[in-house]
């Protein structure tokens, strides 16, 4: 069963750009790629969603190559408050298009 | 505040018991999703309802069931509880069927002792 995988953790410094890549080899054909941010003891919070190419909103950008087997969340100029766990979410074709989260990437932003 | 309300916030119960978790979606949202988050399994999709009908099923155990009522609130029933069912249970809602911009509640922390 294909998995949706992300790096376990990343460290960064205030003001830097953070890029987190999610691998999803068996993404469902018509499914979107969604990224969430989660702080301790809170529910995940929607950040951005895309289908292909590039999507940008006021907090992040999402880069999706043509084959859609991966996606990269880009957080520009992070601050201490961006310290959180970031999850990608896709529909997994191998699992009957079940919504599947990656394992989450713990981002630590240092001063 | 996401607009999604989950009750109760905390629940402690014994093995073998049955509990019901409740979720009120954001106003106007027709889809409700249930997720389980545990330390060893991460975030797992359990089930989705759309306008009262089951839409998609994930890793939901047979001991668990859910439903969405005509007023669109949803309940997740967990029975024959085991220690391993201890987890955070999240509900999310979205306007459509495809998890576009789903909003999560604060979760119910279930502890089975």
Coordinates of C-alpha atoms in Angstrom, one line a residue, chain A residues 30-32 34 36 38 41-46 49 85 87 89 95-103, chain B residues 33 35 37 42-45 48 56-59 88 90 98-107 109:
Chain A
X30 CA -9.0 13.8 -9.5
X31 CA -7.9 14.5 -6.0
X32 CA -6.5 17.8 -4.6
X34 CA -4.1 19.9 0.8
X36 CA -2.7 21.7 7.2
X38 CA -1.4 21.9 13.6
X41 CA -3.8 20.3 21.5
X42 CA -5.6 22.0 18.5
X43 CA -7.2 20.7 15.4
X44 CA -5.4 21.0 12.1
X45 CA -5.8 24.3 10.3
X46 CA -6.2 24.6 6.5
X49 CA -4.7 23.4 -1.5
X85 CA 3.4 20.2 12.7
X87 CA 0.5 17.7 7.3
X89 CA -3.5 15.2 2.7
X95 CA -6.4 2.7 -1.0
X96 CA -9.7 3.3 -2.9
X97 CA -9.2 7.0 -2.9
X98 CA -9.2 7.2 0.8
X99 CA -8.1 10.4 2.3
X100 CA -4.6 9.8 3.6
X101 CA -2.5 12.1 5.7
X102 CA 1.3 12.2 5.6
X103 CA 3.0 11.5 8.9
Chain B
X33 CA -15.4 14.0 8.4
X35 CA -10.4 11.5 12.1
X37 CA -5.1 11.0 15.9
X42 CA -0.8 9.7 13.3
X43 CA -3.9 11.3 11.7
X44 CA -6.2 8.6 10.3
X45 CA -9.3 9.3 8.3
X48 CA -17.1 11.1 5.7
X56 CA -16.3 7.7 2.0
X57 CA -14.9 5.2 4.4
X58 CA -11.4 5.1 5.8
X59 CA -9.7 3.1 8.5
X88 CA -7.8 12.5 19.9
X90 CA -11.4 15.3 15.3
X98 CA -14.0 16.8 -1.7
X99 CA -12.5 18.1 1.5
X100 CA -11.8 21.5 -0.1
X101 CA -10.8 23.8 2.7
X102 CA -12.2 21.6 5.5
X103 CA -12.3 23.2 8.9
X104 CA -11.5 21.1 12.0
X105 CA -13.0 21.2 15.5
X106 CA -10.8 21.2 18.6
X107 CA -11.2 17.5 19.1
X109 CA -9.7 13.5 23.8

